[in-house]
XYZ file of C-alpha atoms in Angstrom:
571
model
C -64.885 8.319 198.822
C -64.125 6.019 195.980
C -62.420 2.627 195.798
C -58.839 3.271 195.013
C -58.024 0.509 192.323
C -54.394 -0.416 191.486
C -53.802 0.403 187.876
C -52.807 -3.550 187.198
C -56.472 -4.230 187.699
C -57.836 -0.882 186.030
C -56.254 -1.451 182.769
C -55.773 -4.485 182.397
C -56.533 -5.550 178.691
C -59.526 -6.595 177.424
C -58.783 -7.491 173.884
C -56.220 -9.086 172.108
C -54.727 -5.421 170.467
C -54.896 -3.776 173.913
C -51.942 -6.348 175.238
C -48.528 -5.401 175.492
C -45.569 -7.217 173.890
C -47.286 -10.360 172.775
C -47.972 -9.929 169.208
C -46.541 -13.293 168.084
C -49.191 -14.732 170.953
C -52.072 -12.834 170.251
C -51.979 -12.945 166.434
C -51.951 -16.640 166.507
C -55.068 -16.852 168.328
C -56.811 -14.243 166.548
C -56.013 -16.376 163.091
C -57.060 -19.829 165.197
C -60.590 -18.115 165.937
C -61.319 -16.714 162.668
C -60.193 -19.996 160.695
C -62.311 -22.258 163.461
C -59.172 -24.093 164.041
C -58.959 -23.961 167.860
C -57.393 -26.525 170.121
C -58.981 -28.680 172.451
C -56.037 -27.148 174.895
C -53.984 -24.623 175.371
C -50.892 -24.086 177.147
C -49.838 -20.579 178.608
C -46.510 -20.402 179.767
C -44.051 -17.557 180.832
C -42.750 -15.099 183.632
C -44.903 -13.644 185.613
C -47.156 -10.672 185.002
C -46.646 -11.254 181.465
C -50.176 -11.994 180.459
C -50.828 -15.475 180.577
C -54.302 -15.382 182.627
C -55.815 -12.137 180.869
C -54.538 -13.793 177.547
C -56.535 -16.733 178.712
C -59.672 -14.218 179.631
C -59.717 -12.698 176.408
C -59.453 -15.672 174.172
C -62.586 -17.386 176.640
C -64.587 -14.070 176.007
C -63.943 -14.197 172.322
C -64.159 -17.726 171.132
C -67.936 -17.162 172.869
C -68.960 -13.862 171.698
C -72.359 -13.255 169.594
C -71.187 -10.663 167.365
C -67.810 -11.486 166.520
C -66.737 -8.429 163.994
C -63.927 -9.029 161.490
C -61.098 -7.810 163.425
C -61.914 -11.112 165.592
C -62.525 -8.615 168.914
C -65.076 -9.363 171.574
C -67.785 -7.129 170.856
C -68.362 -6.249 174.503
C -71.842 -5.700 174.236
C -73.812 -9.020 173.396
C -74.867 -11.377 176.420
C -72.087 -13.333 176.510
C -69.686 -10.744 176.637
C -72.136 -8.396 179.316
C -72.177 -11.833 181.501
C -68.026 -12.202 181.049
C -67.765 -8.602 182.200
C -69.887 -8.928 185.528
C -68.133 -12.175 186.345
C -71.779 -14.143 185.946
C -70.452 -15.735 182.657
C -71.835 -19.854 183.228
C -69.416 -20.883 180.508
C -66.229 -19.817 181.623
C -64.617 -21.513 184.891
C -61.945 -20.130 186.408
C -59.774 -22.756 189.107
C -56.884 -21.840 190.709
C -54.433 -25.092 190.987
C -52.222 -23.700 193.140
C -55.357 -24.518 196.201
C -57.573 -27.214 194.200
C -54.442 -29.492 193.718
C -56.305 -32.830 194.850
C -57.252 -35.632 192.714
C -60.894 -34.865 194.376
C -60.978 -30.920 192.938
C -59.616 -32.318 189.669
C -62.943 -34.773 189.562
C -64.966 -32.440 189.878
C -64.342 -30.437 186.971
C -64.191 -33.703 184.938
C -67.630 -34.174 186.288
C -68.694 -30.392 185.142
C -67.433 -30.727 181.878
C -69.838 -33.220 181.293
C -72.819 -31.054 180.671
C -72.577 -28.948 177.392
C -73.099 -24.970 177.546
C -76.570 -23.490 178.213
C -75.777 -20.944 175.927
C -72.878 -19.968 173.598
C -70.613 -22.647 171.526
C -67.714 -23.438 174.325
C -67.792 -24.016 178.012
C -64.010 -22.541 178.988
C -62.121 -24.254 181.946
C -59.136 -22.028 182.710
C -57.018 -23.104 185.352
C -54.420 -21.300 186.459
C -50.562 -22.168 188.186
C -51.674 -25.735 186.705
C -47.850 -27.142 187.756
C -48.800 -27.307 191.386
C -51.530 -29.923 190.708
C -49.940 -33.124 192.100
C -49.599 -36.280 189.962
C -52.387 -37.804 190.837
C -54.015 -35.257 189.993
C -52.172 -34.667 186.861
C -53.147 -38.794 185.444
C -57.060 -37.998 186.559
C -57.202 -35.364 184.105
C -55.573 -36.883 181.723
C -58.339 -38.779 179.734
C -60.754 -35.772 179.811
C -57.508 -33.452 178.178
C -56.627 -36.112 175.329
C -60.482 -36.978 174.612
C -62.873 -33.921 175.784
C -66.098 -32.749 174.297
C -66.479 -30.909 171.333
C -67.809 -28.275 173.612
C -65.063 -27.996 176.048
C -61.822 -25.895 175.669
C -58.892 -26.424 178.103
C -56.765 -23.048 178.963
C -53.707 -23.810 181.602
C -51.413 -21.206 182.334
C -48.243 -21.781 184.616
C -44.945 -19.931 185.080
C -43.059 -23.537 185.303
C -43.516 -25.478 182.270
C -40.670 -27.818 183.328
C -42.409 -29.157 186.586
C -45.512 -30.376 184.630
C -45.990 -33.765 183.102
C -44.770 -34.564 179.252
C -48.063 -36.780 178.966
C -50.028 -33.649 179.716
C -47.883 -31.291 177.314
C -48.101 -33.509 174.381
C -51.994 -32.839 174.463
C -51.580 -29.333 174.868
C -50.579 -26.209 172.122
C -48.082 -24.386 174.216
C -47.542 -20.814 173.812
C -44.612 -19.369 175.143
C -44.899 -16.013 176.175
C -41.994 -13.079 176.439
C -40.911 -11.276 178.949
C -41.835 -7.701 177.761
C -39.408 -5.275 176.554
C -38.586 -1.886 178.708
C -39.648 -0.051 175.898
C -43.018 -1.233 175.631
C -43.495 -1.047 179.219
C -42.454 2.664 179.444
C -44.264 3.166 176.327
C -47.636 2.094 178.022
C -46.736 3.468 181.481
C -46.420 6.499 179.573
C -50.226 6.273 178.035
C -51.417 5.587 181.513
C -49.533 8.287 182.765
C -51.816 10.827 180.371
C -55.288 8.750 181.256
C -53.929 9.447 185.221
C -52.927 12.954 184.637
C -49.338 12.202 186.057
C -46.547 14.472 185.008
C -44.031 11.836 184.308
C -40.257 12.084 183.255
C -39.746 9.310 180.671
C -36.444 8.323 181.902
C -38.203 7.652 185.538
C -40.493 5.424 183.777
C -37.869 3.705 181.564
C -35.767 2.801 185.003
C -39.492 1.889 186.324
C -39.466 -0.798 183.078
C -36.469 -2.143 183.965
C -36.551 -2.511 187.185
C -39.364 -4.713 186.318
C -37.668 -6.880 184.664
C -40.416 -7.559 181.598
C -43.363 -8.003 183.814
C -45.640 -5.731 183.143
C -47.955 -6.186 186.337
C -44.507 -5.529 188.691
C -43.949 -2.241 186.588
C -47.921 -1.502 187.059
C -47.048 -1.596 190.940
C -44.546 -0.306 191.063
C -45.988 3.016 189.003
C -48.646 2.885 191.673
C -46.101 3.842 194.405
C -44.354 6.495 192.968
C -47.379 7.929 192.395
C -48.797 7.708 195.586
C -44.897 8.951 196.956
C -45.125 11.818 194.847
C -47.000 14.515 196.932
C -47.967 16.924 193.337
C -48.282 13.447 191.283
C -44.790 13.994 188.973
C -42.207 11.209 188.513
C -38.915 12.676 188.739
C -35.941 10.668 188.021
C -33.998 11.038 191.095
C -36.973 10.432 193.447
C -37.980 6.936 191.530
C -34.263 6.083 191.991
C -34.541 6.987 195.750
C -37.763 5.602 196.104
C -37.256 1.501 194.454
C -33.240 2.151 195.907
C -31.725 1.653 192.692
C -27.820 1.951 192.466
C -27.621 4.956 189.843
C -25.774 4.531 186.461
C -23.673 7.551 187.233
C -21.651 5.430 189.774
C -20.968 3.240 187.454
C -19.801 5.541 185.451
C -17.491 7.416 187.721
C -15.714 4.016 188.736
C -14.827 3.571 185.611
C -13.538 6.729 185.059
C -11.361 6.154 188.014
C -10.135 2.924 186.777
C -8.916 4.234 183.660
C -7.374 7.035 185.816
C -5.804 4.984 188.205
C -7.244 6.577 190.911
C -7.048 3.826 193.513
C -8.254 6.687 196.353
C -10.719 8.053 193.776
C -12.526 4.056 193.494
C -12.785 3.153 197.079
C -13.982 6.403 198.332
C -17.200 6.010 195.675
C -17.495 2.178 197.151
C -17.543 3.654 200.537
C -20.181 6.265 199.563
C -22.546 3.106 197.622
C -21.903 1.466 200.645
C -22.917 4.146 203.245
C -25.943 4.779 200.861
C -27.304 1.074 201.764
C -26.086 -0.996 198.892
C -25.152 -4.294 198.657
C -21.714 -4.473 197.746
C -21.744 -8.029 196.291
C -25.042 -6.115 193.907
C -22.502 -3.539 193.170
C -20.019 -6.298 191.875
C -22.598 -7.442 189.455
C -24.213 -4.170 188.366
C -20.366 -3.189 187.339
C -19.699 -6.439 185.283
C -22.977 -5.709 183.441
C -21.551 -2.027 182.959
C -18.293 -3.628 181.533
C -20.324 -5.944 179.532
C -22.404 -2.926 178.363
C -19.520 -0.977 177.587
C -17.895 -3.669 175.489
C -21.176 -3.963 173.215
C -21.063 -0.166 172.772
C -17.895 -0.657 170.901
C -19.003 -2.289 167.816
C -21.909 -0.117 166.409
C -23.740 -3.460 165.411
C -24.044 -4.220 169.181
C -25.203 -1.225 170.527
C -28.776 -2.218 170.183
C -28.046 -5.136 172.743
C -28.379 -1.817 174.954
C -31.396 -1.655 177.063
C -30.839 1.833 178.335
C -32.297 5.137 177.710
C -30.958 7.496 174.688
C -29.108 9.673 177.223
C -27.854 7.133 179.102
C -26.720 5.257 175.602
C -24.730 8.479 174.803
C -22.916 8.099 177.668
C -22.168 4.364 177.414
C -20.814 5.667 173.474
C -18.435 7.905 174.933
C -17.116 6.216 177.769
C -16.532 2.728 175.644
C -14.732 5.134 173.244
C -12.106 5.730 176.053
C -11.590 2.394 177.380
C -9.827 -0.351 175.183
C -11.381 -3.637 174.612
C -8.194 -5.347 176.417
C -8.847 -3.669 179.343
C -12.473 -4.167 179.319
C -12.079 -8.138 179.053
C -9.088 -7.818 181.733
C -11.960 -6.027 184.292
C -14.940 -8.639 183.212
C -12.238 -11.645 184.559
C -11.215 -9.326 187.568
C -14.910 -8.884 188.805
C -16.169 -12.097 187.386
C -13.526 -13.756 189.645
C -14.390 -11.241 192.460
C -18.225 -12.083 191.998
C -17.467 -16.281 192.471
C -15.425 -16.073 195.420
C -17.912 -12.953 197.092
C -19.688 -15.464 199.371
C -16.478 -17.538 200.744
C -14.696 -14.076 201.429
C -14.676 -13.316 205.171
C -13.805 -9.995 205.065
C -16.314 -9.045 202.085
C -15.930 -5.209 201.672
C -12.209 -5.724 202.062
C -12.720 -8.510 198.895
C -14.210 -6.245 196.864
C -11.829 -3.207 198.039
C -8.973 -5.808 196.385
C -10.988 -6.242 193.148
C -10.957 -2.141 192.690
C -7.590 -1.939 193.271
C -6.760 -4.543 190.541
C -8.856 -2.761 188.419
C -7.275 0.422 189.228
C -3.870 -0.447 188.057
C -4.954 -3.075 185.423
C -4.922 0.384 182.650
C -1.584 1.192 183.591
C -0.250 -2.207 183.366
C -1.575 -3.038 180.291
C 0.363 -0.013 178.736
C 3.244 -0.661 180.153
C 3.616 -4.461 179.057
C 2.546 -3.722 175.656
C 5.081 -1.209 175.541
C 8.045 -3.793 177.156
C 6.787 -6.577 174.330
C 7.360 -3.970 171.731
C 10.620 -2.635 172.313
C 12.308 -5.827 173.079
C 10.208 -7.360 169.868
C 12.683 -4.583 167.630
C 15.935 -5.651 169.639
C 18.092 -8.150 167.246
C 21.234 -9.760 167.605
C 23.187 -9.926 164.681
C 24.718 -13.418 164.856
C 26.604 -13.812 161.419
C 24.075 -14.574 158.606
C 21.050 -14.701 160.424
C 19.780 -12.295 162.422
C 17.361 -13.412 165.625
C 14.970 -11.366 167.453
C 14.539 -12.433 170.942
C 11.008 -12.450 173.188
C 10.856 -10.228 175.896
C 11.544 -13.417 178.402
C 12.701 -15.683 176.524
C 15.331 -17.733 178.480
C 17.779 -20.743 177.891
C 18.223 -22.713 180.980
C 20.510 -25.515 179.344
C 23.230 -23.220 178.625
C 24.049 -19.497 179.170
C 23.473 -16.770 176.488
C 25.343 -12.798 177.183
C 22.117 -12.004 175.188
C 19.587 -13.701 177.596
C 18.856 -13.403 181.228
C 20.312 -16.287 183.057
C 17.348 -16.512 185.225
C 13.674 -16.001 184.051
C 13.025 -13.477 187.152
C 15.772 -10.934 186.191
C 14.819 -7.961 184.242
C 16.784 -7.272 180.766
C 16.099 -3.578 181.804
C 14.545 -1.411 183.819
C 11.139 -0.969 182.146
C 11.078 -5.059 181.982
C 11.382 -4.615 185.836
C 8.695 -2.093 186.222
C 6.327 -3.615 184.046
C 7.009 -6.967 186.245
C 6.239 -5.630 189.251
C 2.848 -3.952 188.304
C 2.282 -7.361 186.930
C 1.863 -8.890 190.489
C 0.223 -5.995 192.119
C -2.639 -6.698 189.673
C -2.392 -10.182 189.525
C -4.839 -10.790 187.424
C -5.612 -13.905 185.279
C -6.739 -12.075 182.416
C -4.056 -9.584 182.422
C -1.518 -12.730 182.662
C -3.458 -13.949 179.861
C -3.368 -10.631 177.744
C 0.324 -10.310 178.184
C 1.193 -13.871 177.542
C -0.241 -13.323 173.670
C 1.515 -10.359 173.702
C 4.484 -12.054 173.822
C 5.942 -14.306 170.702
C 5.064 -18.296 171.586
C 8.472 -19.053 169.946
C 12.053 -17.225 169.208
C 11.374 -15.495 165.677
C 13.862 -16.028 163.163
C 16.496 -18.813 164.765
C 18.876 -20.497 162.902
C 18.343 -24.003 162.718
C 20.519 -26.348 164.812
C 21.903 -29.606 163.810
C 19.575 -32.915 165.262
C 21.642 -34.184 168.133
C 21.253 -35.171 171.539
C 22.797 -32.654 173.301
C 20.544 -29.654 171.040
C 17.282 -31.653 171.750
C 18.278 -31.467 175.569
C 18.537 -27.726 175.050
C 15.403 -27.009 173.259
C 13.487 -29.356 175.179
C 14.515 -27.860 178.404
C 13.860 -24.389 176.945
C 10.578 -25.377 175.678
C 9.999 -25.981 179.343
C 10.892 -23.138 180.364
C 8.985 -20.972 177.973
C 5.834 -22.820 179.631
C 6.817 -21.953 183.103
C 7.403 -18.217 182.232
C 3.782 -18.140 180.203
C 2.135 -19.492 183.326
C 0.786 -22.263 181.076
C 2.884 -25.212 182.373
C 1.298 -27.405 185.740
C 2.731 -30.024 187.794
C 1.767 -32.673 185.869
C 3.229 -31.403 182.915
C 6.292 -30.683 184.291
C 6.615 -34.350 185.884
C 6.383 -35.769 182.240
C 8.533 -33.371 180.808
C 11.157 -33.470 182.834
C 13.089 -36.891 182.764
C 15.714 -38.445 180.765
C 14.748 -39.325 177.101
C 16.053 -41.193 174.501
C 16.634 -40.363 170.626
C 16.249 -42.701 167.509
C 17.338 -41.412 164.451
C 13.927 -38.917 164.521
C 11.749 -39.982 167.583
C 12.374 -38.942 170.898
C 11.467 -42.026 173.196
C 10.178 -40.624 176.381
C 8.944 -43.041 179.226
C 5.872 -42.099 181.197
C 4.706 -42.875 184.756
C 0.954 -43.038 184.726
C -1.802 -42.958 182.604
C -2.195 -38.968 183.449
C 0.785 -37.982 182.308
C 0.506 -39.774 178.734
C -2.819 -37.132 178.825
C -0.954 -34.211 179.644
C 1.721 -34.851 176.747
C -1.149 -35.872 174.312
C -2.597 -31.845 175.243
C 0.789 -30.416 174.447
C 2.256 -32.635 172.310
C 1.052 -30.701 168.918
C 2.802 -27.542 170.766
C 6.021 -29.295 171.567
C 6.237 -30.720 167.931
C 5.860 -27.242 166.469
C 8.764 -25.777 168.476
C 11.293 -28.560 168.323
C 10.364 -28.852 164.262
C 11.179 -24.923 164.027
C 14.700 -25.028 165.602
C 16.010 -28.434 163.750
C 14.329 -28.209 160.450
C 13.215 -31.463 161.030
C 9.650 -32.041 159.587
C 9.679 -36.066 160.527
C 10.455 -35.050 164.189
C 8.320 -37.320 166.205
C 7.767 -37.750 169.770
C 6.689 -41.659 171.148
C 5.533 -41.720 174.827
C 5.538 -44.887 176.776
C 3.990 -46.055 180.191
C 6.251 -48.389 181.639
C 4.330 -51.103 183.098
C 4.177 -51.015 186.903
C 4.498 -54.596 189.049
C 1.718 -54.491 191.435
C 1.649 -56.610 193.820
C -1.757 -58.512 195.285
C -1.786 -59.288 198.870
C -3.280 -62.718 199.596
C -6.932 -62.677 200.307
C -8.160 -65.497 200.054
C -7.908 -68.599 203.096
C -5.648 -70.692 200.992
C -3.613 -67.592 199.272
C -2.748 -66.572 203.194
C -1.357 -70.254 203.436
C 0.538 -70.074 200.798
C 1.660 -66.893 201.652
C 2.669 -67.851 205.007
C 4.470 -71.239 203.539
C 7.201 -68.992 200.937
C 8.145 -67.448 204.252
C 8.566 -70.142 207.031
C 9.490 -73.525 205.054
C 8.529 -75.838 208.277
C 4.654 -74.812 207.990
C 4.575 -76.715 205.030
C 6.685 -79.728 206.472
C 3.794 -79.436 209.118
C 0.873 -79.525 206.708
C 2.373 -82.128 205.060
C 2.870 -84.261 207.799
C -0.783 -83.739 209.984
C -2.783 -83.580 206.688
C -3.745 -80.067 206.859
C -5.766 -78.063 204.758
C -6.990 -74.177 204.491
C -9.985 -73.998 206.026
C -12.415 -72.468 203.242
């Protein structure tokens, strides 16, 4: 019976055209060879299974072949290349660094490298996973790197550039490789497939490419055990997504159908059937935030190559973003991105998540239904003589009543106002806060301007207040500064500060305040001056002779007694 070889050995390349999704990589090299401009050292970095070490291989083999064609290929048939191929090559070393770390394995090779080539033009020292050499082994090979023979070629390849030393990558050319595209991996899973004779569906081996996330040698493997699942040797779609337990995109799909639904029941039984399946449900969280993000792309037909799907698949991202409205898709991403940071302090996590699809449930409907509250109270006006003013939805004046204004920012102007309100905090949701906030005007549109006393400043200032409590933007802080009597001169409003922090908070809103209060008094020169009154802090004594004195101010007759025995503090 014959060896059974896994296909990452079987075919893996052996010249620079046969690799996959390194052109920018393998061209360079090809043009260093045939111009004789090679470096004494190369550096190979990347993800794994991307082709760093057969990279590495190839370029050894070629640089020493004997009948070097113009397409600068290995010929595969002179000595050089025959020797390469059986592993007896006496020019090429191969040294793993991730077990010959020690200054003592990294002296030896200095030592080899000191006898040229018995035959061929280089001697080839490739050494693999070169960042777990240790430092003293990194500063022993540093002299042979910066100053090696003519002879002698360098190759490192590691998969952490960052942990290696910037003495030993300034003496290095550094190639970074790619992780590979899912195209080209299907692609070439695909030509295996034929050499194999395995009946493959494409979209099993697309989900097989990324899955693999652009290693090629992971994708090899994992093609190797759907084979081997796959009693009459045919990938099928559904048994690859069975077999590597992949969550599939029609899930995904249907929960977002439900959300724009509203089909609360509709979302949680389809988490209870992922769940029952064997999924993760904090995976589940992040697979449908890169569905929203997906979705969002699909919008904008200059984004939908960002898509790394299949064609079908695409289709049915094109039709489902076509549905769904970008607020609502930015509303969800803040929903589950704030569902996906506080997954791992949650201590009931399935209930966590169960909350998040709820949100997102209702998030359609109240979207709608604010946007329609903003829009009929934007057309309401009140005629009031010459000018006529249309109010914000909840806009409120807490300095003195208005019949056309709610006295208190929590009572509805109607009933829709209500409705909308309380969908508002069954979602609770920043975003969709955030998205009805701009929906709303920042300022009354259209007021008359008032007259610049002290009385009207005390009004708009305390409604300007108010309009930052109702828009959620407002903090303590804020309100601490804000909130305090303040005095006017001519066109500056003179407000004293506590702290340092509070003068910060006023600098962040000041441009906002000046807009507003400029608006309602037609007063372009309207400043506003903070102060920080100073503070008297007082020091306690520390010192031996500050104590003393301390203790003199408040008993008189300790000094009499100093005085008199010829005391002193004792420093």
């Amino acid at each position: 019976m014959e060896n059974f070889v896994v296909s990452a050995r079987k075919y893996r390349p052996v010249t620079f055209d046969s690799v996959v999704g390194q052109t920018h990589i393998t061209t360079t090299l090809k043009n260093a060879i045939a111009t004789n401009q090679l470096a004494q050292a190369f550096l190979f970095c990347g993800p794994r299974g991307v082709g760093k070490t057969t990279c590495a291989r190839i370029l050894a083999k070629t640089i020493n072949c004997q009948d070097l064609g113009p397409e600068v290929e290995a010929c595969g048939k002179c000595e050089s290349c025959v020797s390469f191929g059986n592993n007896a090559s006496l020019n090429i070393h191969e040294l793993d660094a991730a077990s010959n770390n020690s200054v003592e394995d990294i002296r030896n090779l200095t030592d080899q490298v000191r006898y040229p080539p018995q035959s061929g033009r280089y001697k080839i020292y490739i050494i693999d996973e070169v960042h777990m050499l240790s430092s003293s082994a990194f500063n022993a090979f540093l002299k042979t790197l910066e100053e090696p023979p003519s002879y002698a070629i360098f190759i490192l390849a590691t998969t952490e550039k960052h942990k290696i030393l910037p003495t030993i990558l300034s003496r290095c050319q550094i190639f970074d490789f790619n992780r590979i595209q899912p195209k080209d991996i299907s692609d070439h899973l695909a030509a295996i497939a034929v050499k194999e004779e395995v009946k493959a569906e494409y979209e099993a081996l697309e989900l097989i490419a990324q899955k693999a996330d652009g290693g090629l040698r992971d994708a090899l493997s994992m093609f190797d055990l759907n084979v081997t699942f796959a009693t009459d040797r045919t990938l099928r779609y559904r048994e690859v997504l069975d077999n590597l337990h992949i969550l599939d995109y029609d899930y995904y799909f249907q929960m977002t159908d439900a959300f724009l639904q509203g089909s609360v029941s509709k979302a949680l039984l389809l988490l209870d059937e992922i769940i029952r399946k064997g999924f993760d449900s904090h995976l589940f969280v992040v697979g449908l935030l890169k569905h929203f993000r997906n979705l969002m792309v699909s919008k904008d037909a200059a984004t939908v190559t960002l898509l790394d799907v299949s064609e079908s698949v695409r289709q049915k991202y094109l039709e489902q973003s076509a549905q769904a409205s970008l607020s609502f898709l930015l509303s969800a991403l803040s929903v589950g991105g704030q569902c996906d940071i506080n997954f791992k302090t949650a201590k009931n996590q399935r209930l966590h998540v169960e909350i998040c699809l709820m949100k997102l449930a209702h998030l359609s409907e109240t979207l709608n239904l604010s946007t329609i509250a903003v829009d009929e109270t934007a057309k309401k006006k009140v005629d009031t003589g010459s000018v006529i003013r249309e109010e914000p939805a909840a806009y409120v004046k807490p300095a003195a009543p208005d019949p056309a204004l709610p006295r208190n920012p929590s009572a509805p102007t109607n009933g829709r106002l209500k409705s909308t309100r309380n969908l508002m905090a069954r979602a609770a949701s920043d975003v969709t806060r955030e998205v009805i906030r701009e929906a709303q005007p920042a300022q009354p549109i259209g007021v008359a301007s008032m007259a610049l006393t002290f009385e009207n400043l005390q009004q708009a200032w305390s409604e300007f207040i108010q309009l930052r409590k109702i828009g959620g933007k407002s903090t303590s802080t804020e309100e601490v500064a804000l909130d305090r009597a303040f005095e006017l001169r001519e066109t500056t409003v003179l407000l004293p500060l506590d702290n340092d922090l509070q003068q910060e908070k006023l600098t962040e809103i000041k441009g906002e305040l000046l807009v507003f209060l400029r608006s309602r008094f037609d007063e372009p020169r309207l400043e506003v001056a903070a102060r920080v009154a100073p503070q008297d802090v007082k020091r306690m004594p520390y010192t031996p002779l500050e104590k003393l004195e301390y203790m003199m101010d408040k008993n008189p007759l300790l000094k009499e007694l100093k005085q008199r025995l010829g005391l002193d503090a004792d420093f």
